[in-house]
PDB file of C-alpha atoms in Angstrom:
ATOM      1  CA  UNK A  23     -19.158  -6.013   9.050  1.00  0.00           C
ATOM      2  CA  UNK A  24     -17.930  -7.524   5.298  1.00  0.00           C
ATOM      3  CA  UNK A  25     -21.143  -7.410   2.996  1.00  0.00           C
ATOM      4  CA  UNK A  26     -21.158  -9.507   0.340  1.00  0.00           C
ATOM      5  CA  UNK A  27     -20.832  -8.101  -3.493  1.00  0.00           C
ATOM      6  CA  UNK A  28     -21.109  -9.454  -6.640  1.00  0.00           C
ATOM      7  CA  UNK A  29     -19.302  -6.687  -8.504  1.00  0.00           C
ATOM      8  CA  UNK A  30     -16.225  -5.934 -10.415  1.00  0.00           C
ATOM      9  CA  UNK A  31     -13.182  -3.719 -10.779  1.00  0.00           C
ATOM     10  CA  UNK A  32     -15.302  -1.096 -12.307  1.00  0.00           C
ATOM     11  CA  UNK A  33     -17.401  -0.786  -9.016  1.00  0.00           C
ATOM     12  CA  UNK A  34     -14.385   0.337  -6.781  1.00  0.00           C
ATOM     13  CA  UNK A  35     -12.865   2.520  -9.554  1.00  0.00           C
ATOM     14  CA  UNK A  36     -16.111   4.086  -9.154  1.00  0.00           C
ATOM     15  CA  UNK A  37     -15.845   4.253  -5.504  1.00  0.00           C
ATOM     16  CA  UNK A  38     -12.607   5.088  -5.799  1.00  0.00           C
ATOM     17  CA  UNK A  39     -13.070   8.165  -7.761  1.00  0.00           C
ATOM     18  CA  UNK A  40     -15.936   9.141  -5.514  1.00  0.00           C
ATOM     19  CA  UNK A  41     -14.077   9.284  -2.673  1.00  0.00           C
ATOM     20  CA  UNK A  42     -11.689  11.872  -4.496  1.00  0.00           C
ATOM     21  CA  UNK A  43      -9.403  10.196  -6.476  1.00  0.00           C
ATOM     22  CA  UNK A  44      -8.881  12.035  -9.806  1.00  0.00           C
ATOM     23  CA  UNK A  45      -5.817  10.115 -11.502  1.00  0.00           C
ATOM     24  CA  UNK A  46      -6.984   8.685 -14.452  1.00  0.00           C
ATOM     25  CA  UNK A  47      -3.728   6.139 -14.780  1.00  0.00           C
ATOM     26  CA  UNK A  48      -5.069   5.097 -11.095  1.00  0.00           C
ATOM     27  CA  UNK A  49      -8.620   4.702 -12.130  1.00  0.00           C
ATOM     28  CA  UNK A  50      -7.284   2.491 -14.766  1.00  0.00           C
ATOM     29  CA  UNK A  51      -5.802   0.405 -12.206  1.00  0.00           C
ATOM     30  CA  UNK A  52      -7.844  -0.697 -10.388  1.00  0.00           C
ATOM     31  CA  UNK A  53      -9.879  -1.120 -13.483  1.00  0.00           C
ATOM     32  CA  UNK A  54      -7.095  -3.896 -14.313  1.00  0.00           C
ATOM     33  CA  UNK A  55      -6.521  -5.175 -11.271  1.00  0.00           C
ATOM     34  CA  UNK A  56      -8.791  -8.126  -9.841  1.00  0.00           C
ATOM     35  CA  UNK A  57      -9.036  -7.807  -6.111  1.00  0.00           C
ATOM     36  CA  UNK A  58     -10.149 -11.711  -6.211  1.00  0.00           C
ATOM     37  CA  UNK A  59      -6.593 -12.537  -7.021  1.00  0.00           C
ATOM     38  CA  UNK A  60      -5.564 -10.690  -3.866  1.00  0.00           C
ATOM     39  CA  UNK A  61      -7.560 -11.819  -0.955  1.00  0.00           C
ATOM     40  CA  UNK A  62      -7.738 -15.162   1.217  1.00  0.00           C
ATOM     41  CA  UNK A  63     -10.107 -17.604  -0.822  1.00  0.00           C
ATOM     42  CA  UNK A  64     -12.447 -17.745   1.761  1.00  0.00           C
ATOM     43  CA  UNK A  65     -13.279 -14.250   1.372  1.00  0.00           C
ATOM     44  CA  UNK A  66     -13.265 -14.167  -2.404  1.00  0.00           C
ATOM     45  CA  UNK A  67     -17.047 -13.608  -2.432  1.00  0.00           C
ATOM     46  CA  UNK A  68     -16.443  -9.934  -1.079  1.00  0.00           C
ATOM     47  CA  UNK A  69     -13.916  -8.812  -3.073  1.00  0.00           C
ATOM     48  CA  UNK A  70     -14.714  -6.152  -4.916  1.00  0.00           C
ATOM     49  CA  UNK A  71     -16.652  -4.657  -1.461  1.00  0.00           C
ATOM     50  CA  UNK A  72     -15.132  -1.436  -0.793  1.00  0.00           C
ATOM     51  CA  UNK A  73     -13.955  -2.963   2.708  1.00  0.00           C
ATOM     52  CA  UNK A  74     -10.601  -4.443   4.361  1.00  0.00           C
ATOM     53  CA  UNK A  75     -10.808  -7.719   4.287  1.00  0.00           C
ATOM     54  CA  UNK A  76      -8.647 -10.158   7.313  1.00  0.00           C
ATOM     55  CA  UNK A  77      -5.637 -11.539   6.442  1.00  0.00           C
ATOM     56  CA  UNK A  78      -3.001 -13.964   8.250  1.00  0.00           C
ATOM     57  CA  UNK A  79      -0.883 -12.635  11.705  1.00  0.00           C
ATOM     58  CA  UNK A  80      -4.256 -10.678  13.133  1.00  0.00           C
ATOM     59  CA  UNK A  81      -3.362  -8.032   9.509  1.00  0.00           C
ATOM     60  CA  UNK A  82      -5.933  -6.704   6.883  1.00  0.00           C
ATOM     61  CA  UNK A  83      -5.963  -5.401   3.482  1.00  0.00           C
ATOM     62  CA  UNK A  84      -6.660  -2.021   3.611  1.00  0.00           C
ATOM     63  CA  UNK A  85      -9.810  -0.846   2.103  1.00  0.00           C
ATOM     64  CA  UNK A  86      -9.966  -0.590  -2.126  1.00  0.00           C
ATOM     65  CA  UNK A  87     -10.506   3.305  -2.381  1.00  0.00           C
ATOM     66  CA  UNK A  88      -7.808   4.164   0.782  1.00  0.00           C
ATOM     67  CA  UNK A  89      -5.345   2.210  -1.090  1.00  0.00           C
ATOM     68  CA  UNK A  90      -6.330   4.097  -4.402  1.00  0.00           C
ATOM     69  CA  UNK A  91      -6.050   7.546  -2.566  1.00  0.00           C
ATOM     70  CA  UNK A  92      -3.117   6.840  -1.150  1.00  0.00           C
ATOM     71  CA  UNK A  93      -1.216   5.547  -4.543  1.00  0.00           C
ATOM     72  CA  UNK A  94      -2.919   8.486  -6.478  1.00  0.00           C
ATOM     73  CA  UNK A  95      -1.079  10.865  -3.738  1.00  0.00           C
ATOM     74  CA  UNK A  96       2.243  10.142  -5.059  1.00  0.00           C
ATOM     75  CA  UNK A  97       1.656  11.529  -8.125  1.00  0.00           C
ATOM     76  CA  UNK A  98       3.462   8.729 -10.313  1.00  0.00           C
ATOM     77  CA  UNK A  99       3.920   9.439 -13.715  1.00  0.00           C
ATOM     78  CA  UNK A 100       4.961   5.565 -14.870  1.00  0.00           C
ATOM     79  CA  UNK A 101       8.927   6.213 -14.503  1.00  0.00           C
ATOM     80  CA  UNK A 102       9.455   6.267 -10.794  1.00  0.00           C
ATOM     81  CA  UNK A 103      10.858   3.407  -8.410  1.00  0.00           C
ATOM     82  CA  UNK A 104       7.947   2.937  -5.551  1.00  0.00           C
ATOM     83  CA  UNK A 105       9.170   1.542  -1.873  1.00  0.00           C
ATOM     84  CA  UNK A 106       6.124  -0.196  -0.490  1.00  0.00           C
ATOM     85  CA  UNK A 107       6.174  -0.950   3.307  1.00  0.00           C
ATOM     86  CA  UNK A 108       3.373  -3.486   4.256  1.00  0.00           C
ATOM     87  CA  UNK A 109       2.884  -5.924   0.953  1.00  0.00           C
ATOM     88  CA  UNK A 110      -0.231  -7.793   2.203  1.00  0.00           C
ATOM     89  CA  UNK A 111      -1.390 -10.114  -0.146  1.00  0.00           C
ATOM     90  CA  UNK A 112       0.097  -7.688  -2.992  1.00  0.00           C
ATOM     91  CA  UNK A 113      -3.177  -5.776  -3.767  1.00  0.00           C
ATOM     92  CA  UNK A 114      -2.036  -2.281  -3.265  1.00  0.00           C
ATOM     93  CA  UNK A 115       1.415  -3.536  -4.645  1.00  0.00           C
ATOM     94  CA  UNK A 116      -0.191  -4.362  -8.035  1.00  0.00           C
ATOM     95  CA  UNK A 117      -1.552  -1.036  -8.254  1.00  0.00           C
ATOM     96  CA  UNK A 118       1.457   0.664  -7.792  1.00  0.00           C
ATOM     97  CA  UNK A 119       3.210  -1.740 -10.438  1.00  0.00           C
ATOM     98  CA  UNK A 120       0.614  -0.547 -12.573  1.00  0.00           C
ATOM     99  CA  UNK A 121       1.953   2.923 -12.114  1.00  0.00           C
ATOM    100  CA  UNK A 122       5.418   3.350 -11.949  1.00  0.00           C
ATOM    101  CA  UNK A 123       8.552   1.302 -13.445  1.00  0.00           C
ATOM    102  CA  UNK A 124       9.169  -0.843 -10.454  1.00  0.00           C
ATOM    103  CA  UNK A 125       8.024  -1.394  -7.118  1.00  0.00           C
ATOM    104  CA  UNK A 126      10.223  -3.058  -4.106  1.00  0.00           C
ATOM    105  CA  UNK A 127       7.727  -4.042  -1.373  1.00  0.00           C
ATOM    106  CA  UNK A 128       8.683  -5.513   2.129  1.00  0.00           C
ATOM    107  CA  UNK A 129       6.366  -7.704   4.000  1.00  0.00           C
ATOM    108  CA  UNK A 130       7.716  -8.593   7.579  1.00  0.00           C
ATOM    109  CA  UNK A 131       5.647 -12.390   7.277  1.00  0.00           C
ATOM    110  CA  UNK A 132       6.980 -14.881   4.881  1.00  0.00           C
ATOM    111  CA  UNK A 133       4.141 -16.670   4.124  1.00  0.00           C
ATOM    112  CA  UNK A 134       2.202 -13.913   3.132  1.00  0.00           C
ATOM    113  CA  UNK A 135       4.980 -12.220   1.195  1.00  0.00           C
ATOM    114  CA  UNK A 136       4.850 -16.045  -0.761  1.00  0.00           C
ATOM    115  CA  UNK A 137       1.368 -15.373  -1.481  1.00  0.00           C
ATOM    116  CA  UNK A 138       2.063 -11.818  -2.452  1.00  0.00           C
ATOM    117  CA  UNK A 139       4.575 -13.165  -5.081  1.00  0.00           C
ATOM    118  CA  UNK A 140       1.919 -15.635  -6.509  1.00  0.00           C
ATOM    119  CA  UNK A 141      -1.310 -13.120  -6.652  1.00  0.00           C
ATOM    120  CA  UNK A 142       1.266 -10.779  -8.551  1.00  0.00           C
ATOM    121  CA  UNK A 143       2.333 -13.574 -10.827  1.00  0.00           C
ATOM    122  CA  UNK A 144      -1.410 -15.045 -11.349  1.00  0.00           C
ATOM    123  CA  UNK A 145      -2.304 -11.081 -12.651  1.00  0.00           C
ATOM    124  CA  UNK A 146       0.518 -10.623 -15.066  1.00  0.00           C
ATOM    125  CA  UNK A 147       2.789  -8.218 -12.650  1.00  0.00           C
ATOM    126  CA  UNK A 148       6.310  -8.622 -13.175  1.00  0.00           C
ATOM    127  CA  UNK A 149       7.528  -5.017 -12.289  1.00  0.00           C
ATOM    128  CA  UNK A 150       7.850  -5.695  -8.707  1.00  0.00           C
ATOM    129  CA  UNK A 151      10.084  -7.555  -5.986  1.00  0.00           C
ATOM    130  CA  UNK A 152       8.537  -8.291  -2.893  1.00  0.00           C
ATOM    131  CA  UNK A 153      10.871  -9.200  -0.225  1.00  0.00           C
ATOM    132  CA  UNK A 154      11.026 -10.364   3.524  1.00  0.00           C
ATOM    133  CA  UNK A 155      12.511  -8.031   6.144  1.00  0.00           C
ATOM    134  CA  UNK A 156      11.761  -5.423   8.387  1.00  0.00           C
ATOM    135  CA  UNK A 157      10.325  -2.769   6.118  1.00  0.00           C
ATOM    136  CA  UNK A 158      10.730   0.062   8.516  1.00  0.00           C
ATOM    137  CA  UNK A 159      14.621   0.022   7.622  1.00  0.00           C
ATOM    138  CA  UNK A 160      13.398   0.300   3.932  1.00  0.00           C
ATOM    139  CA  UNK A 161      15.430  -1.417   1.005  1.00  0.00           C
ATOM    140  CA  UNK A 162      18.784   0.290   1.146  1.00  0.00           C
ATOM    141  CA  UNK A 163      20.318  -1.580  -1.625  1.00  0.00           C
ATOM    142  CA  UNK A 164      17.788  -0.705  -4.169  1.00  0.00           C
ATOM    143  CA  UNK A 165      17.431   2.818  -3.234  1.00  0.00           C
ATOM    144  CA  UNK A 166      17.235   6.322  -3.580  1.00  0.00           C
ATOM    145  CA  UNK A 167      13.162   5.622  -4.352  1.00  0.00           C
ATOM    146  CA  UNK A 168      11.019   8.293  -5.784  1.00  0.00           C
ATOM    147  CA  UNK A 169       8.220   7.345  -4.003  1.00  0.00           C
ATOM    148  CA  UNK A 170       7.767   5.224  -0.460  1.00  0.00           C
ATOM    149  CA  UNK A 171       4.087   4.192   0.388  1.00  0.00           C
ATOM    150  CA  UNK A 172       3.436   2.701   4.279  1.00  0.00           C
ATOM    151  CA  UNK A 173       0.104   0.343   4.990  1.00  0.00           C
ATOM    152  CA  UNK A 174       0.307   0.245   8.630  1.00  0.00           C
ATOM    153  CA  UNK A 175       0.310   3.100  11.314  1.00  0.00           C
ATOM    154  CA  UNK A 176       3.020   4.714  13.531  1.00  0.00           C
ATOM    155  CA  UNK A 177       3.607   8.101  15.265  1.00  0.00           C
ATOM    156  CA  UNK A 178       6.358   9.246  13.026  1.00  0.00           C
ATOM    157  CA  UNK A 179       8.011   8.329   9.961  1.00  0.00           C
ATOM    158  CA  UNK A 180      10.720   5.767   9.874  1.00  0.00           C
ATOM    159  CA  UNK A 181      14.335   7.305   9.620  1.00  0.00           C
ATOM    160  CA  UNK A 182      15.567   5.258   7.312  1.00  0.00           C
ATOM    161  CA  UNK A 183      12.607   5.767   5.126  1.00  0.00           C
ATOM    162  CA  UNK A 184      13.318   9.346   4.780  1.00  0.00           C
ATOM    163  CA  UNK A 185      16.932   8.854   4.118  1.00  0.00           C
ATOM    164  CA  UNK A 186      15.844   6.212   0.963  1.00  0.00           C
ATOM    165  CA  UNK A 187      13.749   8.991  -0.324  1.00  0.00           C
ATOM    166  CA  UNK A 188      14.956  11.196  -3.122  1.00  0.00           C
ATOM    167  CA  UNK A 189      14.541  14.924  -2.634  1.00  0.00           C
ATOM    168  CA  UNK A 190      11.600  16.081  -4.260  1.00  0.00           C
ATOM    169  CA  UNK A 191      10.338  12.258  -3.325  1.00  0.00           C
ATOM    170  CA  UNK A 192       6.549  11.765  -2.108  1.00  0.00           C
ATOM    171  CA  UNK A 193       6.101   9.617   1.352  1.00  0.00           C
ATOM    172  CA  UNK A 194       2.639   8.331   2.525  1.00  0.00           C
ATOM    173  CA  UNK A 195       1.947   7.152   5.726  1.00  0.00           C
ATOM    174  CA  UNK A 196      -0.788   6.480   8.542  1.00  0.00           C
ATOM    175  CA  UNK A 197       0.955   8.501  11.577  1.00  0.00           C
ATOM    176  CA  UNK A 198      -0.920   7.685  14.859  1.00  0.00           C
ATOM    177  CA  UNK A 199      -0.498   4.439  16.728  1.00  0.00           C
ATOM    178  CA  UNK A 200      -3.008   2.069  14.920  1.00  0.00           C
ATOM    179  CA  UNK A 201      -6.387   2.095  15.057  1.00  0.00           C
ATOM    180  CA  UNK A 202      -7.235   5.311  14.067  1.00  0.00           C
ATOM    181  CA  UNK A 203      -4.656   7.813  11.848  1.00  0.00           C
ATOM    182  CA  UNK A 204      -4.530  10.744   9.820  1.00  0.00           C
ATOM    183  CA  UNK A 205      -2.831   9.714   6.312  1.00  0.00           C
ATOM    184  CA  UNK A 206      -0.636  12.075   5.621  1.00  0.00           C
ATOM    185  CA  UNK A 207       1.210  13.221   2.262  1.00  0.00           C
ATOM    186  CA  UNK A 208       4.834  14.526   2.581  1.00  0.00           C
ATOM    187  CA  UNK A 209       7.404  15.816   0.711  1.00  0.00           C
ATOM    188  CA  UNK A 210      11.231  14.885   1.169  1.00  0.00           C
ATOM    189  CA  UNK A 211      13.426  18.231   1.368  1.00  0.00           C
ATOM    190  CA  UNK A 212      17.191  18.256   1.433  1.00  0.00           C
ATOM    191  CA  UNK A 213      16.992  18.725   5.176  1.00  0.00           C
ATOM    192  CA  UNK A 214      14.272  15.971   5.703  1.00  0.00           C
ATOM    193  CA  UNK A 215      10.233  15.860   5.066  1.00  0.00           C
ATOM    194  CA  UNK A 216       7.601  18.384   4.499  1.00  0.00           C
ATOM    195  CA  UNK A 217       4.206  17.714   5.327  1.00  0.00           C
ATOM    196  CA  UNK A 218       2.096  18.591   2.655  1.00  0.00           C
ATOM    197  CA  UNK A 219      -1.701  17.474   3.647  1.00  0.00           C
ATOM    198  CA  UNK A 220      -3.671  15.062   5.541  1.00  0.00           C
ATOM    199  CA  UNK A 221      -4.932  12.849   3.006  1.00  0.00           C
ATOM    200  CA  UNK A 222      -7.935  11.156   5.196  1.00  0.00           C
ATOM    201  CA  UNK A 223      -8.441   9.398   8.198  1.00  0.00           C
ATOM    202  CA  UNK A 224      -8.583   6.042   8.610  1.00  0.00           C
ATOM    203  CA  UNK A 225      -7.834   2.890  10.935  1.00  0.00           C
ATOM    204  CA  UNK A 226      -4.558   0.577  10.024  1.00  0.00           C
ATOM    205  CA  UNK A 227      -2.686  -2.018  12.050  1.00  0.00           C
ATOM    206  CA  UNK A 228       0.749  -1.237  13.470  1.00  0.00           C
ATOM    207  CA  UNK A 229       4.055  -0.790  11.821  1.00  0.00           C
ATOM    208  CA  UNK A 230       6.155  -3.535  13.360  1.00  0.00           C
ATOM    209  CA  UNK A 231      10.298  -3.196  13.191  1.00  0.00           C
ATOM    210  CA  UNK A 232      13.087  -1.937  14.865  1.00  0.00           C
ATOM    211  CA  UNK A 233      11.458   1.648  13.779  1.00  0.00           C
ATOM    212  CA  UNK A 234       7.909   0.823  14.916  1.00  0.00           C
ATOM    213  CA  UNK A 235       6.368  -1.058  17.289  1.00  0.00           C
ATOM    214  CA  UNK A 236       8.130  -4.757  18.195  1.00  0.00           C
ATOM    215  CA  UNK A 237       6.813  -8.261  16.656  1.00  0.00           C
ATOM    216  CA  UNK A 238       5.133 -10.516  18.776  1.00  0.00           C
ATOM    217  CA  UNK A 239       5.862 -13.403  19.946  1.00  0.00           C
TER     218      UNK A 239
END
C-alpha cells in the first residue's frame, strides 16, 4: 500500500542511511535530488515515501533507499562511466549522475525513456544519455564502463554486460526471476565476475531482452 508523505529529500537520505548506506557523496544525493521530478504526477503526493511507486508498461520505480544501496555499492568516486539498465522515469539515473562523470542508461519503452530525458533536464542533470534499446546487450559503443547498475531481476547476469565491464568494474543486479531477488554486488575479473555479497533482498520486475525474459506483446 503507497502512504501518503509530506516530506522531503532529507527524509529518505535519512532512511537511506538507516537502512545501511554509509556514502556520504550518496547521502548528498539524494539530498539533491527531488523524487517529485521523477514520478507520474498523479503520484506526486507520495514522493518522498520510502516506497516504489507504478509506472507505465505494468513497471515501478524501485524503492528510494534500494536504489541508494544499490548506487552506494559501486563505490563511485565521481570519475567513473556508470551503465544503467532499467532508466524508469530517471530517478535512480539522477543519482548516479550525481556520482560519477557520466551515466548511459537504456530504457527498453520510449515513452518513458522521453520522460526520463525531461525529469533529468527539469533537475539540472546533464551528465547522462538515456537511450532506447534492449539494455540487456548493454551500450557497446560507449563502453568499457566502470560501473553497470540493473533495476529489474533475472537469474544470471547478462553476457554482454560482463563483457562492457572493465576489470576491476562493480556490477549490481537483482538475480532471481522477478518478484523476489537477492541483490547482489560483483566484481568483474579478467576471466569474468566475482560475487562479492548479497546486498539485500528485494522484489523487482523482469529484465526483458534478448538476454532476459521476452517483451510482450
Amino acid at each position: 500500500m503507497l502512504h501518503r508523505s509530506a516530506d522531503d529529500p532529507d527524509a529518505l537520505a535519512r532512511i537511506a542511511r538507516a537502512a545501511g548506506v554509509t556514502s556520504r557523496r550518496v547521502l548528498d544525493a539524494v539530498r539533491d535530488t527531488r523524487r517529485a521530478l521523477f514520478v507520474p504526477a498523479v503520484y506526486e503526493d507520495l514522493a518522498y515515501a520510502d516506497e516504489p511507486i507504478p509506472l507505465p508498461h505494468g513497471q515501478v520505480t524501485t524503492q528510494p533507499s534500494l536504489s541508494a544501496l544499490m548506487v552506494a555499492a559501486l563505490d563511485l568516486t565521481g570519475d567513473e562511466e556508470a551503465l544503467e539498465v532499467g532508466t524508469g522515469f530517471g530517478y535512480q539515473t539522477a543519482l548516479l549522475a550525481r556520482v560519477a562523470a557520466r551515466v548511459v542508461s537504456i530504457e527498453i519503452w520510449a515513452d518513458m525513456a522521453e520522460e526520463a530525458r525531461r525529469n533529468l533536464a527539469a533537475d539540472g542533470i546533464e551528465n547522462i544519455e538515456v537511450m532506447v534499446g534492449d539494455g540487456t546487450e548493454g551500450a557497446p559503443a560507449h563502453a568499457p564502463f566502470d560501473a553497470v547498475i540493473v533495476s529489474a531481476a533475472f537469474p544470471e547476469v547478462p553476457p554482454p554486460l560482463v563483457g562492457q565491464l572493465r576489470v576491476g568494474g562493480r556490477l549490481v543486479q537483482p538475480i532471481g526471476p522477478g518478484g523476489r531477488e537477492d541483490v547482489v554486488l560483483y566484481e568483474r575479473a579478467v576471466d569474468g565476475l566475482t560475487r562479492v555479497r548479497i546486498l539485500t533482498r528485494a522484489s523487482f520486475v523482469p529484465l526483458m531482452g534478448r538476454h532476459g525474459y521476452p517483451r510482450p506483446g
